[in-house]
Coordinates of C-alpha atoms and ligand atoms in Angstrom, one line a residue:
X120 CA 185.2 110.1 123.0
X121 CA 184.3 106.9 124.6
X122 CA 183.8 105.2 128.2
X123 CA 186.4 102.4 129.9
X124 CA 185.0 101.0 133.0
X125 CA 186.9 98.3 134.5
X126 CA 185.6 95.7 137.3
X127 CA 186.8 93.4 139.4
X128 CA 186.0 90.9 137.2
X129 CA 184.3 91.0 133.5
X130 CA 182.7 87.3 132.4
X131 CA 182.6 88.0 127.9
X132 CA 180.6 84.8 127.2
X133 CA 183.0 85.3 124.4
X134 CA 185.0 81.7 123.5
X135 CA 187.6 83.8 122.5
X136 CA 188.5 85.9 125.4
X137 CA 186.4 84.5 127.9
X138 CA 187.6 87.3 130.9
X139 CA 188.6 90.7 130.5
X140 CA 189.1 93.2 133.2
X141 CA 188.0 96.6 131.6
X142 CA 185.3 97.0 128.9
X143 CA 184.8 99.9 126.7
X144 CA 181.4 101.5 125.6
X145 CA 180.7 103.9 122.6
X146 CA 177.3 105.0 121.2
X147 CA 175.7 102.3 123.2
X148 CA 177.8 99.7 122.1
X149 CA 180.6 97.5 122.9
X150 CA 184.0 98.9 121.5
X151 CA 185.8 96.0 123.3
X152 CA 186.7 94.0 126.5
X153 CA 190.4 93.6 127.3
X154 CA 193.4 94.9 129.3
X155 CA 193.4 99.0 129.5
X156 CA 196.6 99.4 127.1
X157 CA 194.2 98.0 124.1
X158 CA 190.8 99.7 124.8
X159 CA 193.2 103.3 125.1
X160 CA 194.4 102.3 121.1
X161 CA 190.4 103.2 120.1
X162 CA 191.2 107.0 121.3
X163 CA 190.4 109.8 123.1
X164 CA 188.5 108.3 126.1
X165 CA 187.5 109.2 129.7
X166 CA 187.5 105.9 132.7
X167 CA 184.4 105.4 134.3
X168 CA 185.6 104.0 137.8
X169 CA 181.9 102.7 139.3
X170 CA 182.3 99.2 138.8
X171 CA 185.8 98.7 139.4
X172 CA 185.3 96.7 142.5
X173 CA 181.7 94.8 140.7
X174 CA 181.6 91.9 138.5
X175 CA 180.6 92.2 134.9
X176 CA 178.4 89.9 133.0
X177 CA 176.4 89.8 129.7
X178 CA 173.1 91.6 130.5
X179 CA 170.7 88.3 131.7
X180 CA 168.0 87.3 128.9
X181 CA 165.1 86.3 130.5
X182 CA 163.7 84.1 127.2
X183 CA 160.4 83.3 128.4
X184 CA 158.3 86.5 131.0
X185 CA 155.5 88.2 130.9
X186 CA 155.2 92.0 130.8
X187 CA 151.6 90.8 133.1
X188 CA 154.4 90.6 135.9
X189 CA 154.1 94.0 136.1
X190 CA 150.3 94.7 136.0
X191 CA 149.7 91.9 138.3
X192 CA 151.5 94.0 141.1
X193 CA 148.8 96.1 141.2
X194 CA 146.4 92.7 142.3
X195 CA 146.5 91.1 145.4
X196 CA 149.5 88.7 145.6
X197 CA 148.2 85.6 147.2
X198 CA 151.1 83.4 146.6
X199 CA 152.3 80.5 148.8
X200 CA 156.0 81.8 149.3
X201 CA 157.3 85.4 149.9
X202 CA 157.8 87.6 146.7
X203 CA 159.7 91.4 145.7
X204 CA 157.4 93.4 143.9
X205 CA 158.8 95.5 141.3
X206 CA 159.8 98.2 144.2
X207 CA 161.9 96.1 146.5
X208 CA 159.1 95.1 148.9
X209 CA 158.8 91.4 149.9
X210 CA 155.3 90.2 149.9
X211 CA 155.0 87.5 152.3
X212 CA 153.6 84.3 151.6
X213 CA 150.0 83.0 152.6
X214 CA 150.0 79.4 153.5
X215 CA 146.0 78.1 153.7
X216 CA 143.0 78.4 151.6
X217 CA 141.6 80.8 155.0
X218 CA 144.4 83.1 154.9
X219 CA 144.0 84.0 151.4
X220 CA 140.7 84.7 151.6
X221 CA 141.9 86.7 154.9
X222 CA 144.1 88.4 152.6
X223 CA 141.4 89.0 150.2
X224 CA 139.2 90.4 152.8
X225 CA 141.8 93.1 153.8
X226 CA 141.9 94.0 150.5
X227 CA 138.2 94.3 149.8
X228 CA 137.9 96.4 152.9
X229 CA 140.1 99.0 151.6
X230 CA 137.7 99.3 147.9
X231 CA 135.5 102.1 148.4
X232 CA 133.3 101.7 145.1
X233 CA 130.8 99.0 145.3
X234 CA 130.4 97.5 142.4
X235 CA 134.7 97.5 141.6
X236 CA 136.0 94.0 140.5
X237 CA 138.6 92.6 143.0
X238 CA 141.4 90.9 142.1
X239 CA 144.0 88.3 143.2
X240 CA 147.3 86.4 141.9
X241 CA 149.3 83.9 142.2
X242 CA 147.2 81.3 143.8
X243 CA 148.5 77.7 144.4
X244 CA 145.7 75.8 145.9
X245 CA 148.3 72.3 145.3
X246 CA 149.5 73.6 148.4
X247 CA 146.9 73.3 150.5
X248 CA 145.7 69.4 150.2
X249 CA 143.1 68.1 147.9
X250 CA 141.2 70.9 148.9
X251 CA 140.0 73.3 146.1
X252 CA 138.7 77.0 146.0
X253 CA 135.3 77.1 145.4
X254 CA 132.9 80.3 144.6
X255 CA 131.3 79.9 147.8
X256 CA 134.6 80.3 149.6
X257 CA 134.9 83.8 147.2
X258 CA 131.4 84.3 147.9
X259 CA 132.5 85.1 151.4
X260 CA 134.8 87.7 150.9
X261 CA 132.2 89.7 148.9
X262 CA 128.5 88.1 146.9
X263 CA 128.3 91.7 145.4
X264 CA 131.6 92.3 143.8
X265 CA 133.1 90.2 140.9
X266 CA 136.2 88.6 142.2
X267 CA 138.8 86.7 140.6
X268 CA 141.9 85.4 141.3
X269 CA 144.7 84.2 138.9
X270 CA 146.1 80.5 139.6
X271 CA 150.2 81.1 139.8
X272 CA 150.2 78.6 136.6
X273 CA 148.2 81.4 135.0
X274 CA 146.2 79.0 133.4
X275 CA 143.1 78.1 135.7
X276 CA 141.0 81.5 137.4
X277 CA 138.7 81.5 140.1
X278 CA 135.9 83.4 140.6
X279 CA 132.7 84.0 142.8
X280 CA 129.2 83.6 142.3
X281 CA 128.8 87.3 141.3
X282 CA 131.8 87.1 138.4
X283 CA 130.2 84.0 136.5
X284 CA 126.9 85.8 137.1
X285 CA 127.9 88.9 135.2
X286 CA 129.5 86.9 132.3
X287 CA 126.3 84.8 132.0
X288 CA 127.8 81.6 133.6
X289 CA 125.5 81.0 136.7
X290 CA 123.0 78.6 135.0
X291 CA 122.3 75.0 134.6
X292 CA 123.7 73.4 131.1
X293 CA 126.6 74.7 130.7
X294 CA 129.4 71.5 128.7
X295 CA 132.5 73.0 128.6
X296 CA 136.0 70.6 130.0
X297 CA 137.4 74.1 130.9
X298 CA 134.0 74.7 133.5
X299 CA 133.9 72.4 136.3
X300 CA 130.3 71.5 137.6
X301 CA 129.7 71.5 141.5
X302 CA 126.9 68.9 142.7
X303 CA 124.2 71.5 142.3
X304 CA 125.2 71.5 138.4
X305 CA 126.4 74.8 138.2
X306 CA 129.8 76.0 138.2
X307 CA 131.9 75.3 140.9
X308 CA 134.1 78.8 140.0
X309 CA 137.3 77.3 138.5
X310 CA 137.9 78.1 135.0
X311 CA 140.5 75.9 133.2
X312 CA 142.0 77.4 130.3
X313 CA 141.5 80.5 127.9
X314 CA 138.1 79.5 126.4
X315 CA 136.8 79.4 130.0
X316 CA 138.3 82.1 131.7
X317 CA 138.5 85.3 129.1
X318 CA 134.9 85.6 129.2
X319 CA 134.4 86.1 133.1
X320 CA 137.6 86.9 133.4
X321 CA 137.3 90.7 132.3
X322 CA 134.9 90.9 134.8
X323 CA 137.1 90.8 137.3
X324 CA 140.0 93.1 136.0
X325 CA 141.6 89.9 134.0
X326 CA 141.2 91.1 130.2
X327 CA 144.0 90.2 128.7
X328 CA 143.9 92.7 125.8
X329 CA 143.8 95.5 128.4
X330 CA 146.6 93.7 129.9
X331 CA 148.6 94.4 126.6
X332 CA 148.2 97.5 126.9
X333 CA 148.7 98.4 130.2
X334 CA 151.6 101.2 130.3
X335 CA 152.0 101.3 133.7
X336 CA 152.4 97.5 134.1
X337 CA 155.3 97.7 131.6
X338 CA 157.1 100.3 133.3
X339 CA 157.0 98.5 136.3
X340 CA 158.2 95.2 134.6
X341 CA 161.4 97.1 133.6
X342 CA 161.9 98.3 137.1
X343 CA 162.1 94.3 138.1
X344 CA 164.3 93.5 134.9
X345 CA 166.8 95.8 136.4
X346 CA 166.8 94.2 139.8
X347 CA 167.0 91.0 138.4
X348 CA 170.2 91.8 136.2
X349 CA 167.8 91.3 132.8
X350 CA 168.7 93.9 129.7
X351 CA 166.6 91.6 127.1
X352 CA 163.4 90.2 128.0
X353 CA 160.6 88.3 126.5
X354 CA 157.0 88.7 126.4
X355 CA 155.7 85.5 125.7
X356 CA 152.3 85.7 124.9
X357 CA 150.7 89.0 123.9
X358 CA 147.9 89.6 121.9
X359 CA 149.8 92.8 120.6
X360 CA 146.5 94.9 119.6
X361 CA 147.6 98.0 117.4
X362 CA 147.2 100.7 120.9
X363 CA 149.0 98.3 122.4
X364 CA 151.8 98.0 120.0
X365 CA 152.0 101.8 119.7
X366 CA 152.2 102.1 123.3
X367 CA 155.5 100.0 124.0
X368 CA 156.9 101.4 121.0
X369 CA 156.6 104.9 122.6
X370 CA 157.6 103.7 126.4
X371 CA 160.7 101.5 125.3
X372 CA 162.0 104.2 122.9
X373 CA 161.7 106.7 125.9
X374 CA 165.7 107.6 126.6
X375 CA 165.5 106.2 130.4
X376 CA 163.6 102.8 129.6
X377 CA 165.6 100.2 130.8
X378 CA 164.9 97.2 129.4
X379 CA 164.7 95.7 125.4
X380 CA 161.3 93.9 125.1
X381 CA 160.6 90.9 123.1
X382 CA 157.1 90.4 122.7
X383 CA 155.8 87.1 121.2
X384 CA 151.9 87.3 119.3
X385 CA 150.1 84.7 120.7
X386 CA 147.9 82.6 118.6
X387 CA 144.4 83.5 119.2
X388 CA 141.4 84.9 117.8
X389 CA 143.0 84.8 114.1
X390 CA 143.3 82.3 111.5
X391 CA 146.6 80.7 111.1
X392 CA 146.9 82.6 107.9
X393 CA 145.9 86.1 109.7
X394 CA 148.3 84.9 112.4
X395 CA 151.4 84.9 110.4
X396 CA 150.5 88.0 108.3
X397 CA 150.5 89.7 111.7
X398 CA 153.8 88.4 112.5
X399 CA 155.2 89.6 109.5
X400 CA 153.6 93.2 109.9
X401 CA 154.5 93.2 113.0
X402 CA 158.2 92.1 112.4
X403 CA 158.7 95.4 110.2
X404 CA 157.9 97.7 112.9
X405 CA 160.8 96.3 115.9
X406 CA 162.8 98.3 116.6
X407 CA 165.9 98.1 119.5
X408 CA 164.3 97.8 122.1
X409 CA 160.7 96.6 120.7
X410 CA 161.5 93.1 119.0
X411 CA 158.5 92.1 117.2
X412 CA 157.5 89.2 114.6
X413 CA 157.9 85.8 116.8
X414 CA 154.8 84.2 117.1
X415 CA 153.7 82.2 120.3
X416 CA 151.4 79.5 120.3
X417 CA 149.9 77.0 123.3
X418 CA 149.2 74.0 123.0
X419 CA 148.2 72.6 126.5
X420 CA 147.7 73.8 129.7
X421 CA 149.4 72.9 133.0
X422 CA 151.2 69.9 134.7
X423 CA 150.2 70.9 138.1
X424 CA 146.8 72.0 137.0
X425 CA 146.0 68.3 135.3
X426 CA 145.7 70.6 132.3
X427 CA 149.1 69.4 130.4
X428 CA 148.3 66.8 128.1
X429 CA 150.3 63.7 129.4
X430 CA 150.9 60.3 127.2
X431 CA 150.8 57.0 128.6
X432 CA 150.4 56.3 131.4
X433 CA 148.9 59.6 132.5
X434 CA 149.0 61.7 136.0
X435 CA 150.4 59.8 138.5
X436 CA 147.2 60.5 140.6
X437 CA 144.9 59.1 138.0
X438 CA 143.7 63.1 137.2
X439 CA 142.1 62.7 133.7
X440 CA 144.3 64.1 130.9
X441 CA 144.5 67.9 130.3
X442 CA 143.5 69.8 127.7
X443 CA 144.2 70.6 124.0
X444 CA 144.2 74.4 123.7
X445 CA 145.2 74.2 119.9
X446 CA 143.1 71.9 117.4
X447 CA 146.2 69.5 115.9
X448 CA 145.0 71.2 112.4
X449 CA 146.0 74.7 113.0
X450 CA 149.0 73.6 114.6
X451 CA 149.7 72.5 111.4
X452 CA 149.1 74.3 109.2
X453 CA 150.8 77.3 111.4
X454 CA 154.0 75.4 111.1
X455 CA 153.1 74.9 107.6
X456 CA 152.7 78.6 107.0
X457 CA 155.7 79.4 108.9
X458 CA 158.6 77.6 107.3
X459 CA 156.5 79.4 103.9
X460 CA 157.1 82.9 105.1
X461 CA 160.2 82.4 107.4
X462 CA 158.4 83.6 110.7
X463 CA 159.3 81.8 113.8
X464 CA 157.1 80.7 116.5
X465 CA 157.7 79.1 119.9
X466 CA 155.3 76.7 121.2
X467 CA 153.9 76.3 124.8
X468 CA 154.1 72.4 125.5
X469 CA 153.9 70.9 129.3
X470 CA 152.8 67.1 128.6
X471 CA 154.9 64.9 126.6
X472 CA 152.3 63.8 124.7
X473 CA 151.6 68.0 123.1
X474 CA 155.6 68.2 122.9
X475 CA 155.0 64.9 120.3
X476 CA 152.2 66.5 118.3
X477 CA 154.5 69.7 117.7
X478 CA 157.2 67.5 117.0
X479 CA 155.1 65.8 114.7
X480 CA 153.8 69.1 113.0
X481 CA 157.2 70.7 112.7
X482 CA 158.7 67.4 111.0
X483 CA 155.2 67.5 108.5
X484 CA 156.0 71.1 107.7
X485 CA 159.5 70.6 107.1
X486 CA 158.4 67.9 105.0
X487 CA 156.7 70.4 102.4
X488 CA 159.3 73.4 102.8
X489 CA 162.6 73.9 103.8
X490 CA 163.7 77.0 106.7
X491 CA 166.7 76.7 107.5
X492 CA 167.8 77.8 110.9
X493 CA 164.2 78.3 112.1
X494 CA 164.6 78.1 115.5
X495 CA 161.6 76.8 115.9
X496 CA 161.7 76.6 120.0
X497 CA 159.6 74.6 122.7
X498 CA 158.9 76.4 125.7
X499 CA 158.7 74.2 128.7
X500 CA 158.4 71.4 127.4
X501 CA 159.2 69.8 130.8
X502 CA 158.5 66.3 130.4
X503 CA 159.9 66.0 127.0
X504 CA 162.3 62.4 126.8
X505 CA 165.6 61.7 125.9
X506 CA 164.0 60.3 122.2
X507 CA 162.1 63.7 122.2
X508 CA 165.0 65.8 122.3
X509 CA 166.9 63.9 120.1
X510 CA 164.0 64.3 117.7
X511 CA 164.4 68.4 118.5
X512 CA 168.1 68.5 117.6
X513 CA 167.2 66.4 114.6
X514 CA 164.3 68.9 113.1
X515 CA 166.6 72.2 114.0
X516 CA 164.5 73.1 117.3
X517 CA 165.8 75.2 120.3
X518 CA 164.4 73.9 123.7
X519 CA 163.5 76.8 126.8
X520 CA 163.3 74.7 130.2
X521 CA 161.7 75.7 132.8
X522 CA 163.8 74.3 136.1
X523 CA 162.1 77.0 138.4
X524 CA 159.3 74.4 138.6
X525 CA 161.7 71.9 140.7
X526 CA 161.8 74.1 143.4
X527 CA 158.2 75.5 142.9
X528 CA 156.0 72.1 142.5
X529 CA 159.2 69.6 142.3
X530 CA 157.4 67.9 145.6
X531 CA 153.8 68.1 143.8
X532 CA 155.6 66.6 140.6
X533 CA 157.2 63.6 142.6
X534 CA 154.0 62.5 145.0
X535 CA 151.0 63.6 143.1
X536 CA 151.4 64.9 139.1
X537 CA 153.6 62.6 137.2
X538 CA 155.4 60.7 139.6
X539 CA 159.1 59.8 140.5
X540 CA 160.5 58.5 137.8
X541 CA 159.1 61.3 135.4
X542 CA 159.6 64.0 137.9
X543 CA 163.3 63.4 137.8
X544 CA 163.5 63.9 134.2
X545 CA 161.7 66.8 134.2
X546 CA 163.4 69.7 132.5
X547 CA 166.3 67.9 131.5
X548 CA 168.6 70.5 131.1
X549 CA 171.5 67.8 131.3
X550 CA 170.4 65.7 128.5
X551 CA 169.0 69.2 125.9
X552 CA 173.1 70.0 126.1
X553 CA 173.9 66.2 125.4
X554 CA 172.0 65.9 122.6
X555 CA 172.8 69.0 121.2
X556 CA 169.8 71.3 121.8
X557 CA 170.1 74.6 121.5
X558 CA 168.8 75.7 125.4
X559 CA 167.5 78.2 127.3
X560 CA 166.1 78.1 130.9
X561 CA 163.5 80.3 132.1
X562 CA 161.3 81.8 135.2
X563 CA 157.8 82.2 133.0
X564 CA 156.4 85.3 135.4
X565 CA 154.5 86.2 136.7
X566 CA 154.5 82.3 136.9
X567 CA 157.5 82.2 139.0
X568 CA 159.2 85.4 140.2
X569 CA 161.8 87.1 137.4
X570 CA 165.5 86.2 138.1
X571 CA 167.8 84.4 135.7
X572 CA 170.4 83.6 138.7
X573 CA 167.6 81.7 140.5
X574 CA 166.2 80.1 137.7
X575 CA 170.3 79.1 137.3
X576 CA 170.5 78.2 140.4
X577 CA 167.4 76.0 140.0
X578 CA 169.1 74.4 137.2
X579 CA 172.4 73.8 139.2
X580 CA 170.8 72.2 142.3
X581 CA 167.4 71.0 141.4
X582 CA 166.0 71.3 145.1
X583 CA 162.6 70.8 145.6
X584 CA 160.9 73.7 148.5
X585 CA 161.2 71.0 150.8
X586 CA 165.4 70.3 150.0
X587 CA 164.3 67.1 147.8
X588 CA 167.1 66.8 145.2
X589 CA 165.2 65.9 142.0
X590 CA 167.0 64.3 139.3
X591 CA 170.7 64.8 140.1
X592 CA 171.5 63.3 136.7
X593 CA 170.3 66.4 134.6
X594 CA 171.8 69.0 137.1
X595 CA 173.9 71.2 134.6
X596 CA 177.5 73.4 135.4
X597 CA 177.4 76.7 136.8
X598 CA 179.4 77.8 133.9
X599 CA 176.5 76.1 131.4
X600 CA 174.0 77.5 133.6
X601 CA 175.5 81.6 133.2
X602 CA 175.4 81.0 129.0
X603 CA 172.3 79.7 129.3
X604 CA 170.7 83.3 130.4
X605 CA 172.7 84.9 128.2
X606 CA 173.6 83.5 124.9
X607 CA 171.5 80.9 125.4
X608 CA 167.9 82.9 125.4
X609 CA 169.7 85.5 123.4
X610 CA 169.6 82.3 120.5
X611 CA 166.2 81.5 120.8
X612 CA 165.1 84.9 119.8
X613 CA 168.2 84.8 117.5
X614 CA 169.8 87.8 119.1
X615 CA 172.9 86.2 119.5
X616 CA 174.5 88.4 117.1
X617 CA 173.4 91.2 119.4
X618 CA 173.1 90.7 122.7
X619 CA 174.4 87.8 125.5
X620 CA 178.3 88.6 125.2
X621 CA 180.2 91.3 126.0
X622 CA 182.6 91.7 122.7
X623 CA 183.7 93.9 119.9
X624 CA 180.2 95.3 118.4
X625 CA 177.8 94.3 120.5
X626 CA 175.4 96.0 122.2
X627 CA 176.6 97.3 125.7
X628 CA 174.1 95.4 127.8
X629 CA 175.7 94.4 131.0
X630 CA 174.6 92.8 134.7
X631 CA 176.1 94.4 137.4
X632 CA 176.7 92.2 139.9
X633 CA 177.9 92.0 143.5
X634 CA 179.5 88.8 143.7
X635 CA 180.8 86.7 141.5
X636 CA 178.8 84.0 140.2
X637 CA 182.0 82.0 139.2
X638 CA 183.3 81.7 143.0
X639 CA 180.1 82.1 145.6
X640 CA 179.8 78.2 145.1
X641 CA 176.8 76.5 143.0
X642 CA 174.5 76.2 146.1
X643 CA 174.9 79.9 146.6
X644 CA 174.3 80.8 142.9
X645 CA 170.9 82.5 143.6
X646 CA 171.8 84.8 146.7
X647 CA 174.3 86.8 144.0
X648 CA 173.3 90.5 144.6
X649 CA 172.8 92.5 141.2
X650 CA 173.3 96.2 141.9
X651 CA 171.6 96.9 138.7
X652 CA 172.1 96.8 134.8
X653 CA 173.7 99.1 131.8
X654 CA 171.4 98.9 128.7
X655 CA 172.5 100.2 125.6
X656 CA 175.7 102.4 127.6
X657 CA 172.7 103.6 129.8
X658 CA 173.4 103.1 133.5
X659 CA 170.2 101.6 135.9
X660 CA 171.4 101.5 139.6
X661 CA 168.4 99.2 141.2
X662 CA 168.6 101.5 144.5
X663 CA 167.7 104.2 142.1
X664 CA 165.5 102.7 139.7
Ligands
ZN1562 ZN1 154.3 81.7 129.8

């Protein structure tokens, strides 16, 4: 006995039969897509009517999230423009430096312990001016509680006086490029990059190996998958403890959790040697919907945070250049180690000049060893060159762009970080399909909110927040855009075999959708409705979920 469901329309993915208007599901697979007369040849069967007047897709892979979208919920937001959280509430936007810490202050009125960290997200002072957020401004929503609140990049923090007094940073003498130093010599409260901001950080409810952990910020995470269409999604940068590991492998093998889970180990606090033994241990524990083994590792920090490193000439503002998170020697010999043991990694690079030096490393490693279809992949990567993705396609590497940032900080990118002329050929979506690359595009949350049809839709139009079109020459199809969150990611984690089509033997992940992406017109793309998802044959209404 098996399911039909037919829809208004059904999109495969599949070159072969493109369109279908009924598919069939058994065991949590797909048995086929076709007309009705073909599926009945597989047997005994019962129709399953629900979607008949809904438009079928592949479910969306989101190649590049983080689970910490769905702990960060329980934070204040204090993001610039208005936000779902994982239940279907919009969050509104606060638009000056005085209204978050209004916001804050609500927040901190409603704490009853004391001495209980508080906690905000998704802050984007690049909005307001050349103004920054100091720990005297924190200081005034409380001197006796830590406070600390997550830049939207996720790679600077902020904190008060009482935070970098608890970690042992209030003092004089402090060297570090990731701690900026106020006039008085101490601190001014920002913390630039992981060095920096894990130490204070966990004093103010950011501890990242909690985070991991945190059971009830992946449940919630699922809950926004399914309103956002997503059946496979990655997350990109988890320090995977053991706890932690045994915890998602009990909560996505539960029989209602929605969502398959990718999670990448990221590269820190091991050797390179440790770090790909981990991979490998990891790697023999996936299972379904727990894909382990990928390992992620940064090498910069952010292009709106000055913290990307940038070659010649620079930021456009004259900011100094970012920072190196990796040293170029364990990039290497990660690489190096890699193509030994056939364990892949995807590398964080914002700056062009951090995409060369992976380029660079990947070529040496290749040099000693061979690995053939590695899929070695570059995530961001947004102001890699037309030379630089020619040198991708040459060395086997997949690229996942991040066009979310046009809308986001396109305006930032033209007037202030790198410039017209390089903010145009940001994420060049356009010229990764030229050449050749194997692409995905991606939303990064908690960075940006979840939701593959936006971040397509960001990829269609390139409009800046304030309607700017930027770079009309690497806008990509609609049709290029919908295999790009599906097949696309699905390639990068090289579950194309699995996932990202609707055909004979895959697994039955679809996105239930509204309207048809196809027909609602290219500017329209990201108001698509998604009523919800089926994972695995298992049906997830988002009004239910
Ligand atoms: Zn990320």
């Amino acid at each position: 006995m098996f399911t039909i469901f037919p829809a208004a329309k059904i999109i495969t993915m599949n070159p072969s039969r493109p369109y279908a208007t009924h598919v069939a599901v058994r065991d949590g697979r797909i048995l086929g897509a076709g007309p009705l007369s073909e599926l009945a040849g597989w047997g005994e069967h019962q129709i399953d009517t629900r979607f008949a007047g809904k438009v079928l897709m592949p479910g969306l892979v989101e190649g590049h999230s983080h689970v910490s979208e769905g702990v960060f919920w329980r934070f204040v937001y204090c993001g610039y423009f208005d936000r779902m959280d994982p239940g279907g509430h919009t969050w509104p936007g606060v638009k000056s430096i005085e209204d978050v810490l209004q916001r804050l202050r609500d927040a901190e009125a409603r704490l009853t312990s004391p001495d209980e960290p508080l906690a905000g997200w998704a802050l984007d002072p690049i909005y307001f001016g050349t103004r920054r957020v100091s720990r005297q401004d924190l200081d005034k929503v409380s001197a006796t509680r830590p406070i600390g609140v997550m830049h939207a990049s996720g790679h600077i923090l902020n904190v008060n006086s009482k935070a970098l007094e608890l970690a042992g940073f209030l003092r004089h003498g402090i060297n570090h490029p990731g701690v900026p130093l106020g006039p008085d010599g101490l601190p001014t409260g920002e913390l630039k990059g992981p060095d920096a901001m894990t130490p204070v950080g966990k004093h103010a409810n950011f501890d990242r190996e909690l985070q991991a952990g945190d059971e009830k910020g992946l449940r919630e995470f699922a809950r926004l998958c399914v309103r956002k269409g997503v059946t496979t999604a990655a997350d990109l940068a988890n320090l995977l403890p053991g706890p932690a590991v045994d915890m998602m492998l009990r909560v996505t093998g539960e029989a209602r959790f929605p969502a398959r889970i990718v999670p990448l180990r990221r590269f820190q606090g091991l050797t390179p040697h440790e770090l790909i033994e981990r991979a490998r241990e990891l790697a023999a524990l996936s299972t379904d919907r727990l894909r382990l083994g990928i390992v992620k590792i940064v090498a910069d920090g952010s292009i709106q945070g000055f913290s990307a490193r940038l070659r010649w000439p620079g930021y456009y503002n004259g900011a100094p250049n970012g920072l190196w998170y990796v040293a170029p020697e364990q990039l290497r010999e990660c690489y190096r180690l890699a193509v030994q043991h056939g364990v892949q990694i995807h590398t964080h690079t914002n700056g062009d000049e951090a995409t060369e030096l992976v380029l660079d490393c990947i070529e040496e490693a290749l040099r000693y060893g061979s690995a053939p279809d590695h899929r070695f992949t570059f995530q961001h990567c947004q102001l890699a060159d037309a030379a630089q993705f020619r040198r991708m396609k040459a060395l086997g590497c997949c690229v996942n762009l991040f066009p979310n940032h046009h809308f986001y900080w396109g305006d930032q990118h033209y007037t202030t970080t790198v410039g017209p002329e390089r903010a145009e050929r940001m994420n060049a979506c356009a010229t990764a399909l030229r050449t050749g690359v194997p692409l995905a595009i991606h939303s990064d949350a908690p960075v940006t909110p979840l939701g593959p049809l936006f971040t397509a839709w960001c990829a269609v139009n390139r409009r800046t927040a304030s309607g700017r079109m930027l770079g009309e020459h690497e806008r990509i199809s609609v049709p290029d855009a919908l295999r790009t969150i599906t097949l696309g990611a699905a390639y990068t984690m090289k579950l194309d075999g699995e996932v990202g089509s609707i055909e004979c033997g895959k697994r039955a992940d679809l996105a239930v959708l509204e309207d048809d992406p196809e027909t609602i017109g290219a500017e329209r793309l990201k108001d698509v409705r998604v009523w919800g998802t089926v994972q695995g044959g298992r049906v997830f209404a988002a009004a239910e979920i």
